[in-house]
Coordinates of C-alpha atoms and ligand atoms in Angstrom, one line a residue:
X22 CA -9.6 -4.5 -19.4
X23 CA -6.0 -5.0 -19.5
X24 CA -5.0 -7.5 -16.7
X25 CA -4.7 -11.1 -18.2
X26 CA -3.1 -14.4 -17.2
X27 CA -0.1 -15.3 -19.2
X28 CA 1.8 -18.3 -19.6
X29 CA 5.5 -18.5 -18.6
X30 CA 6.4 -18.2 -22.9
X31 CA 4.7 -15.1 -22.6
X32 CA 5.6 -13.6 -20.1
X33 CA 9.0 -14.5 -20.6
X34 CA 9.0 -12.5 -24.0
X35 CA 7.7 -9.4 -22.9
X36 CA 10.6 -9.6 -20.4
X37 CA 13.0 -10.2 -22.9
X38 CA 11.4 -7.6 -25.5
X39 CA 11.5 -4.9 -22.9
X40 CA 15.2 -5.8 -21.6
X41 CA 16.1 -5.6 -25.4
X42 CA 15.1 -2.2 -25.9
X43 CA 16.5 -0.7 -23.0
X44 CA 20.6 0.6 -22.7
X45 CA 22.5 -2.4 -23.5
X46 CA 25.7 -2.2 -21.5
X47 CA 27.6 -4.8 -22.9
X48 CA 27.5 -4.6 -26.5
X49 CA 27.4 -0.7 -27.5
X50 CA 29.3 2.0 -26.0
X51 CA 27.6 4.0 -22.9
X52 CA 30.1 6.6 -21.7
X53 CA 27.9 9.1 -19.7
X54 CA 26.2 6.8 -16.9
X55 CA 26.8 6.0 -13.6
X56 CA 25.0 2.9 -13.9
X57 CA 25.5 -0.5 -15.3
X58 CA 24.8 -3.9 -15.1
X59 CA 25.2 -5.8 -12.0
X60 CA 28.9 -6.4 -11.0
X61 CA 30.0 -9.4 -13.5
X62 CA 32.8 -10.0 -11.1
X63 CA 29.8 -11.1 -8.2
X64 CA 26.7 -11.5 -10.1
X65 CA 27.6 -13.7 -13.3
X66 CA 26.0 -12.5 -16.4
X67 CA 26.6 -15.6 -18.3
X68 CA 25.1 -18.1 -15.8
X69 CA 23.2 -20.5 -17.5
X70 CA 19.8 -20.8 -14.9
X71 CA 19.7 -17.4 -16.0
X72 CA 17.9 -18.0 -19.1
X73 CA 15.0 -19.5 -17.4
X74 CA 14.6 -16.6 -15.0
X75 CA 13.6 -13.4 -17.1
X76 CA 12.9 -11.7 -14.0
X77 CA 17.0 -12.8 -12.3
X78 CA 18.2 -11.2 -15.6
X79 CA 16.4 -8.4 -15.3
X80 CA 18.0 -7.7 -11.7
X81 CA 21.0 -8.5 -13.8
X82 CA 20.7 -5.8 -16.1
X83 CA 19.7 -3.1 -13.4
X84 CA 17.2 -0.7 -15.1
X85 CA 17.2 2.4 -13.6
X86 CA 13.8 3.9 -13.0
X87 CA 14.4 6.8 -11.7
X88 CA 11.5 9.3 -11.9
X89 CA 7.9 9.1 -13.3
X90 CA 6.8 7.5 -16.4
X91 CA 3.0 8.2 -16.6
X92 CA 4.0 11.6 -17.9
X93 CA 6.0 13.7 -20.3
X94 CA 9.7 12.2 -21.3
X95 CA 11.6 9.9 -19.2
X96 CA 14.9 8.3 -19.2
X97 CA 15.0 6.8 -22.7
X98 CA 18.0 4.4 -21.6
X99 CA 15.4 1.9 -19.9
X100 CA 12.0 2.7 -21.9
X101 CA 11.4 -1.0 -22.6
X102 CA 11.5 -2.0 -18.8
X103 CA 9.4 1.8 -18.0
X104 CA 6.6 0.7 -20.1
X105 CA 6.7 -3.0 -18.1
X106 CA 6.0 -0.3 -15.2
X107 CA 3.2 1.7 -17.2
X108 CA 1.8 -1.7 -18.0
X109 CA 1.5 -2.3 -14.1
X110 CA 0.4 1.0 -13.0
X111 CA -2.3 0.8 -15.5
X112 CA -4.0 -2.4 -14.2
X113 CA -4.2 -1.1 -10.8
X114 CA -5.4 2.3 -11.8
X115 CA -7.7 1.4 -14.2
X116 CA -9.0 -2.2 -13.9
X117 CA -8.6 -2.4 -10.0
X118 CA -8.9 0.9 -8.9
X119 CA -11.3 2.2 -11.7
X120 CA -9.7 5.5 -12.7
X121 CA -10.7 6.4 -16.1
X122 CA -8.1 6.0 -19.0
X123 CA -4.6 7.4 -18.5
X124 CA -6.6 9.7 -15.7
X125 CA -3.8 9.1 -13.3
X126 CA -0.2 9.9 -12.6
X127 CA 1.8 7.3 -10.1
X128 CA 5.0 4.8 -9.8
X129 CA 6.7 2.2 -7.8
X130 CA 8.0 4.0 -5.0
X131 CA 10.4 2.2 -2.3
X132 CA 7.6 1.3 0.2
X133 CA 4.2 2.1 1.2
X134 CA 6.4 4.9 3.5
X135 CA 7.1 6.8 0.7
X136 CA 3.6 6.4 -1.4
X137 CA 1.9 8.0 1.6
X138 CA 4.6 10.8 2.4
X139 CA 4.4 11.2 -1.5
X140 CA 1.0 12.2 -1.5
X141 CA 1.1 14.8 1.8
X142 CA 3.7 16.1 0.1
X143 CA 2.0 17.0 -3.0
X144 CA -1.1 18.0 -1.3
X145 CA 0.7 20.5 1.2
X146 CA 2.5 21.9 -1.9
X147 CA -0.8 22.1 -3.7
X148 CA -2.4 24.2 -0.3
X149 CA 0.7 26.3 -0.5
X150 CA 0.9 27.6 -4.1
X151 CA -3.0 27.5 -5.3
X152 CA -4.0 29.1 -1.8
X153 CA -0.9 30.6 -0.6
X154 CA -1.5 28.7 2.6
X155 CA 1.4 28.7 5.1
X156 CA 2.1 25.3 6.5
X157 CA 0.8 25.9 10.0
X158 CA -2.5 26.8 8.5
X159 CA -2.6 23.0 7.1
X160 CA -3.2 19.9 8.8
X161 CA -3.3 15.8 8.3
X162 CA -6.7 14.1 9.6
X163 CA -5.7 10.3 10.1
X164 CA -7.2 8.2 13.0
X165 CA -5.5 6.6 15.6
X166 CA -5.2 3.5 13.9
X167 CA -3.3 4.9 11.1
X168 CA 0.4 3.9 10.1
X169 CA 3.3 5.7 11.8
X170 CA 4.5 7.3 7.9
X171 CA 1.5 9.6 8.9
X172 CA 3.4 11.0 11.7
X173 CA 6.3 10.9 10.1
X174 CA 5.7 12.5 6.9
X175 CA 4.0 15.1 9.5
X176 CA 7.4 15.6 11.4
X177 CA 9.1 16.0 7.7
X178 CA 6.5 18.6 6.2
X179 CA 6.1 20.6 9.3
X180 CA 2.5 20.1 9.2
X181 CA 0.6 19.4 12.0
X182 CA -1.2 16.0 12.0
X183 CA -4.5 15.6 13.9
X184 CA -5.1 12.2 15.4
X185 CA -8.9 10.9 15.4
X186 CA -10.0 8.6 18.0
X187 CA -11.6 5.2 17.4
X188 CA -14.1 3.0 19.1
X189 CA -12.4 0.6 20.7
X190 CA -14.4 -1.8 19.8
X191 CA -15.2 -1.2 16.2
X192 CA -12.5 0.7 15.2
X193 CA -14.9 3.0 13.5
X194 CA -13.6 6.6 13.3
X195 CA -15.5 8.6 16.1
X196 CA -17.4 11.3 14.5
X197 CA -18.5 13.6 17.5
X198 CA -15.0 13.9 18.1
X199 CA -13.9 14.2 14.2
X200 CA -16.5 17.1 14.1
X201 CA -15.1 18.6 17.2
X202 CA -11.6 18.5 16.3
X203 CA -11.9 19.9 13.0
X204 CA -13.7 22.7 14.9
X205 CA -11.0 23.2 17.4
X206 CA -8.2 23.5 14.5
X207 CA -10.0 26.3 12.6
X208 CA -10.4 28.2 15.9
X209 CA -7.2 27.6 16.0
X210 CA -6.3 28.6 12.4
X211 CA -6.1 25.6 10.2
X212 CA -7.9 26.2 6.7
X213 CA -6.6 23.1 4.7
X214 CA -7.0 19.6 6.0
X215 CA -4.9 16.8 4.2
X216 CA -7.1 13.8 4.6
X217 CA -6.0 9.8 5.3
X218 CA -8.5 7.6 5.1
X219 CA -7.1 4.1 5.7
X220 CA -8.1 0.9 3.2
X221 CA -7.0 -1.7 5.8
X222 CA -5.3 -0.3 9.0
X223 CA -2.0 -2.3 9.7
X224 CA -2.8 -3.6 13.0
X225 CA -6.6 -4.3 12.8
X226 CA -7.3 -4.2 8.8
X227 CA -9.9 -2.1 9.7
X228 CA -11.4 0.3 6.8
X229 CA -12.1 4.1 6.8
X230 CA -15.3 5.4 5.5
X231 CA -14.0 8.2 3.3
X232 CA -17.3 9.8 3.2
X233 CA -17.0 9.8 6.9
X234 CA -14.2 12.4 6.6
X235 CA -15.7 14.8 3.4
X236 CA -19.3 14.8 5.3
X237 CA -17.5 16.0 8.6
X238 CA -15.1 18.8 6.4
X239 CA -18.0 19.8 3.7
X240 CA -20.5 19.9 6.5
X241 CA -18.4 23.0 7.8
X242 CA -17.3 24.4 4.6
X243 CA -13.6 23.3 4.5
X244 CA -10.9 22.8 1.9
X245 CA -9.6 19.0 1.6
X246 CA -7.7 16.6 -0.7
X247 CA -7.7 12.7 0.5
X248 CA -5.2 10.1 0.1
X249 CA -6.0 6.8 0.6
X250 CA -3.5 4.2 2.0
X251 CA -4.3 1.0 0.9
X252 CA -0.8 -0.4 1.7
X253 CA -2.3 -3.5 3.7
X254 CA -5.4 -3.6 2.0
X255 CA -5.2 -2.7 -1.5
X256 CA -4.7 -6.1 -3.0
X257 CA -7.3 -7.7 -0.5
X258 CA -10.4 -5.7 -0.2
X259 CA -11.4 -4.3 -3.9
X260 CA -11.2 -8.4 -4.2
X261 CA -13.1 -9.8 -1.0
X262 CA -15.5 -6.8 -1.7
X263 CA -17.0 -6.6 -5.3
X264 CA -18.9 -3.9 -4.0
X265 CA -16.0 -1.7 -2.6
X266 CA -16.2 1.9 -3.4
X267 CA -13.1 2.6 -1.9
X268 CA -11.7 4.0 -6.0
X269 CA -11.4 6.4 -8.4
X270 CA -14.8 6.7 -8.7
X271 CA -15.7 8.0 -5.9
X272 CA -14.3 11.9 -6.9
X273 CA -13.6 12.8 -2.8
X274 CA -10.5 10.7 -3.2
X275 CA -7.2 12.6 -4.6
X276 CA -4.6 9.3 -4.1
X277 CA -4.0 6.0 -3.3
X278 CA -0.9 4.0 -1.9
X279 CA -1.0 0.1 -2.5
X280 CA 1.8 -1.7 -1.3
X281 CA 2.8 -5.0 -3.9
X282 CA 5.4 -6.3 -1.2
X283 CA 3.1 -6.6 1.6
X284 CA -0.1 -9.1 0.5
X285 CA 0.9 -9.5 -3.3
X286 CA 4.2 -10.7 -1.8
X287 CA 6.5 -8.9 -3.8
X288 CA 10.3 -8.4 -3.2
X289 CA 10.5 -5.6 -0.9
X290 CA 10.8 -2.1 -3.0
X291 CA 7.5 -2.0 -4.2
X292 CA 5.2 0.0 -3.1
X293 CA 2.9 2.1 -5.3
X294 CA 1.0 5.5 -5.6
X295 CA -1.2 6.6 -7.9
X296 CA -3.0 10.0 -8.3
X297 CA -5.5 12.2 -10.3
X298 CA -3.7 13.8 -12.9
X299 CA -2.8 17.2 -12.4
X300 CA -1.4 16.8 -8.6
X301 CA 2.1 15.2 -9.1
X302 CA 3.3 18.7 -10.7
X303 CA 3.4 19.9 -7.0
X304 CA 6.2 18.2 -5.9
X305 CA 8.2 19.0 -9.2
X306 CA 11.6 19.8 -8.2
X307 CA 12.8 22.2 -11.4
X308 CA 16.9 21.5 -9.9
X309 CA 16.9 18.2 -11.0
X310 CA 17.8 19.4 -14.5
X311 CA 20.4 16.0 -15.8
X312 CA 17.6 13.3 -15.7
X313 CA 15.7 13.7 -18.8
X314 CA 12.3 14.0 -17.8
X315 CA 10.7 15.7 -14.6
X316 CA 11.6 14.8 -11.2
X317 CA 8.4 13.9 -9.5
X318 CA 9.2 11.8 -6.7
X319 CA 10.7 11.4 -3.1
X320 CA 13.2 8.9 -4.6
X321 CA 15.3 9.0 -6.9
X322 CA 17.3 6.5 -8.4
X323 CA 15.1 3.4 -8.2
X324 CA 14.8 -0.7 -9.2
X325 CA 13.1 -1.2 -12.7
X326 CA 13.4 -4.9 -11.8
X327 CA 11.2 -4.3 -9.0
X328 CA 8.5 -2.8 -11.4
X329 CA 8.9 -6.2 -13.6
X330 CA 8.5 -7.9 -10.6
X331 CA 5.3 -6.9 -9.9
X332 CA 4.3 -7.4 -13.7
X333 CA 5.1 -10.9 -13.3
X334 CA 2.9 -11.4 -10.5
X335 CA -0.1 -10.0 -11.5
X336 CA 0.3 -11.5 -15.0
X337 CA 1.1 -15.2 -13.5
X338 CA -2.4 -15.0 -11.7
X339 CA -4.5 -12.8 -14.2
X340 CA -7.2 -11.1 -11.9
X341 CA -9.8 -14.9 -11.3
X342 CA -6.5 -16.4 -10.7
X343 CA -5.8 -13.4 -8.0
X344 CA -9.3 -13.8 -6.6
X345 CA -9.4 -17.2 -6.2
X346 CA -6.2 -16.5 -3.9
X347 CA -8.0 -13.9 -2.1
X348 CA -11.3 -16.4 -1.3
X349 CA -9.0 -18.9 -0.3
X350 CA -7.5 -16.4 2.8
X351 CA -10.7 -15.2 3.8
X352 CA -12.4 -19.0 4.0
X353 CA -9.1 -19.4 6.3
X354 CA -9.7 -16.4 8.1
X355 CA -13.5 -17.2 8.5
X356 CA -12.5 -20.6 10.3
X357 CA -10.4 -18.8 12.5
X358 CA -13.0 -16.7 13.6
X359 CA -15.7 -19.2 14.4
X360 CA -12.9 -21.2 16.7
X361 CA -12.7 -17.8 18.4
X362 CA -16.4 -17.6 18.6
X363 CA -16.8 -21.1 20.1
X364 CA -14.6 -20.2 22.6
X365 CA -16.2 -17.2 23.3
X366 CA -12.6 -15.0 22.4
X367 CA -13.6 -11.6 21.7
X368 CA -11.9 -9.9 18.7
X369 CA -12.2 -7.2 15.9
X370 CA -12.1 -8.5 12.1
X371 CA -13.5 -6.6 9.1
X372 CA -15.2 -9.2 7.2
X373 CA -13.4 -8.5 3.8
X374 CA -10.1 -8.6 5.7
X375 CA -7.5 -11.3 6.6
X376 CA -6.5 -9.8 9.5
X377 CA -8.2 -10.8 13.0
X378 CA -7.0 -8.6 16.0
X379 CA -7.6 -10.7 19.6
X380 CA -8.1 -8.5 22.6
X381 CA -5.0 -9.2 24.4
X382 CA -6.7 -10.7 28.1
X383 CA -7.3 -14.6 26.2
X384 CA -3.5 -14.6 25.1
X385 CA -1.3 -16.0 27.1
X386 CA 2.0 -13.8 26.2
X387 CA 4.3 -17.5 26.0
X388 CA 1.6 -18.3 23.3
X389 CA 1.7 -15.0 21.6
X390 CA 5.6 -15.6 21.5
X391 CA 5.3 -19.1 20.2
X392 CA 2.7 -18.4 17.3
X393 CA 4.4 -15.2 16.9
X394 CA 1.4 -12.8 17.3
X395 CA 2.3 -9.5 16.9
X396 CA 1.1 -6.9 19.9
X397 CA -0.5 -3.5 19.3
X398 CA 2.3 -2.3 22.0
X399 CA 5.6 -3.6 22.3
X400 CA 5.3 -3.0 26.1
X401 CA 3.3 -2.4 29.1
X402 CA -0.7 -1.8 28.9
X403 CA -0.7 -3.9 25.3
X404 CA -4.5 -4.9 24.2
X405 CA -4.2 -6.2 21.1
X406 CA -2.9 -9.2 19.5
X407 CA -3.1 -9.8 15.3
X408 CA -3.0 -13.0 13.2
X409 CA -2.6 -11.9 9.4
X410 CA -3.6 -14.8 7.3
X411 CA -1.3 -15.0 4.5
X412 CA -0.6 -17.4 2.1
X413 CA 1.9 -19.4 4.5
X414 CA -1.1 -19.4 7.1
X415 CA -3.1 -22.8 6.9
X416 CA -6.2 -23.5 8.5
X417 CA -3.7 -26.3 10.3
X418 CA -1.0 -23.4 11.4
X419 CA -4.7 -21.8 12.7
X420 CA -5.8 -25.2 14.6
X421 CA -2.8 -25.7 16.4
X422 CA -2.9 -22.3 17.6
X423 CA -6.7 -22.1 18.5
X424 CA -6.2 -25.6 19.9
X425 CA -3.6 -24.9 22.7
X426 CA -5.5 -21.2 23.0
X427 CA -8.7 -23.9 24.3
X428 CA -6.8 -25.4 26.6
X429 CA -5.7 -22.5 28.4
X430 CA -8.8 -20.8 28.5
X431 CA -10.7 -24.4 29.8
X432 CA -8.2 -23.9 32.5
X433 CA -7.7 -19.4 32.9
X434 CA -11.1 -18.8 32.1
X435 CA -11.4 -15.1 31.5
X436 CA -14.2 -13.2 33.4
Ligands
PLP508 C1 3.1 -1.2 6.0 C2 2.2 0.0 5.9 C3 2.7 1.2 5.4 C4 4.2 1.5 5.2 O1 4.6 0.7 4.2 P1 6.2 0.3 4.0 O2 6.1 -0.3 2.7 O3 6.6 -0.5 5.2 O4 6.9 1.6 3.9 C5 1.8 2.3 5.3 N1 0.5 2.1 5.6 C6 0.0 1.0 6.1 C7 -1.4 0.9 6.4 C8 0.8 -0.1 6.2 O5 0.3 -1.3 6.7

């Protein structure tokens, strides 16, 4: 609906439109910030490359955008870059994530970290004040696979995160053992059950069923919101997967965290959460009473230039151009995997991920160093090893690796 390709001409005046209506520093008076342009003493103004690159003078300029611009009033010093961000946060809602018109709340938070810490914290506010639950009486449900911001945004709530077992194998969430620890934590006094389901774990790319998780809690009559964290895999699978029902459709699902500086490539800065409307009003904090607007986020003072960033990214390929990039990765990452089968390497790989996790017994660790594989455990007892197939990964990078990996195996042959 709204994602498009542009050409450079056009994207370069929207850039320029939108840095026009925000604060101009240089030319009118501005007394009351603490915020300005870049420091023209390092970071010349006037260069003339400058002119070329809409998005180096918008990093120039330094929009500020602090809080949330889906909602109410914001910061009316930077609304032409804020609407850039609006612009952005609408094609993912809408047209990738399929949340119906303006149905959503979200923003370009510093990282995937803070998206996904973001949205415990709103639902263990939400427990709290439409409940009057007291924080021991909630709990996270993530798998063992998840992200360590789970367990950190656990250890910063105070609330207790329950950790799901996987097949080792599959990677599939366990449900016998779900269905027993949800059990075990209402014995044990938990009522409200903050749910992450993962779109693309970070070390296999392997996907959570959400309706594995709102069978197992509706099943025994249980209160739940669910966040999903589509950091790794939110600009991968809703494109490999036409059929993915991992969105706003489905009415289980609360939240989502997609993460622009992981496979959109991004500058780092630029992660994103979105939500229903309605939730973000949890984490209000009514203090915050000198920035015009509400204060909805972890953050504060943030990077509009990261938000234009993103803009320019997603409007350079348009959404076939973004596909096509996608096809091209997993036609990589399918030749990877039949070397692996030839050889008879055993591994795990979603089929509408990139990512292809090699049980750690074929890989010789000096060949895990030299192809810099990254290990499930930085240290004893590690059983995992993970190619991600970006864009800088080429079938040839793949070859040379899969070829030595031949050799060693024709001469370590693993039982
Ligand atoms: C990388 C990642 C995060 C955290 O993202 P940052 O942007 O590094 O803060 C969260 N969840 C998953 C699944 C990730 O892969």
């Amino acid at each position: 609906m709204y994602w498009k390709r542009y050409t450079s001409e056009e994207r370069s005046s929207r850039i320029q439109k939108a840095l026009h209506e925000n604060v101009d520093f240089t030319n009118y008076p501005s007394l009351g910030y603490p915020a300005s342009k870049l420091d023209g003493h390092v970071f010349y103004d006037d260069a003339p490359f400058l002119k070329d690159a809409p998005i180096l003078q918008t990093y120039v300029a330094n929009p500020n955008h602090i809080g949330c611009h889906t909602r109410g009033t914001s910061v009316s010093s930077f609304k032409g870059t804020q609407e850039m961000e609006r612009e952005v946060l609408r094609v993912l809602a809408e047209d990738i994530f399929k949340a119906e018109p303006g149905a959503y709340d979200g923003y370009i938070s510093p990282g995937g970290t803070e998206a996904n810490i973001q949205a415990m914290w709103i639902y263990r506010n939400y427990f709290m004040r439409t409940h009057g639950a007291m924080s021991h009486e909630i709990a996270i449900l993530a798998s063992e696979d998840t992200h360590y911001s789970i367990p950190k945004g656990s250890n910063l709530l105070q609330v207790r995160w329950l950790n799901i077992p996987v097949d080792f194998y599959t990677r599939v969430i366990q449900t016998d053992k779900l269905d027993e620890i949800i059990a075990d934590a209402r014995l044990g006094g938990i009522r409200f059950f903050i749910v992450i389901a993962n779109l693309g774990t970070t070390m296999f790319g392997s996907i959570d069923d959400p309706d594995i998780y709102s069978n197992a809690l509706e099943k025994q009559g249980l209160e739940y919101r669910m966040h999903v964290d589509g950091a790794y895999g939110g600009f991968v699978y809703p494109f490999s997967n036409q059929r993915s029902a991992i969105n706003f459709e489905n009415e289980k699902i609360s939240s989502f965290t997609i993460d622009a500086h992981k496979m959109l490539q991004a500058p780092y800065g630029t992660g994103v959460f979105l939500c229903r409307k309605g939730l973000i009003e949890y984490v209000l904090t009514e203090e915050a009473e000198y920035i015009e607007g509400m204060d909805l986020t972890v953050c504060g003072s943030r990077s509009g230039a990261n938000a234009v960033a993103v803009w320019m990214i997603l409007f350079t390929y348009g959404p076939h151009g973004w596909f096509e990039k996608i096809s091209v990765l997993q036609m990589r990452t399918n030749w990877l995997c039949g070397q692996l089968d030839k050889m008879g390497v055993k591994y795990f790989r979603d089929s509408f991920m990139n990512i292809v996790t090699i049980q750690a017994q074929y890989i010789p660790e000096d060949l895990a160093l030299k192809y810099n594989l990254i290990p499930q455990k930085h240290a004893e007892g590690n059983r995992w090893y993970k190619i991600v197939v970006m864009g800088h990964v080429e079938v040839d990078d793949l070859s040379a690796f899969t070829d030595e990996l031949e050799v060693y195996l024709k001469a370590h042959p693993v039982q």
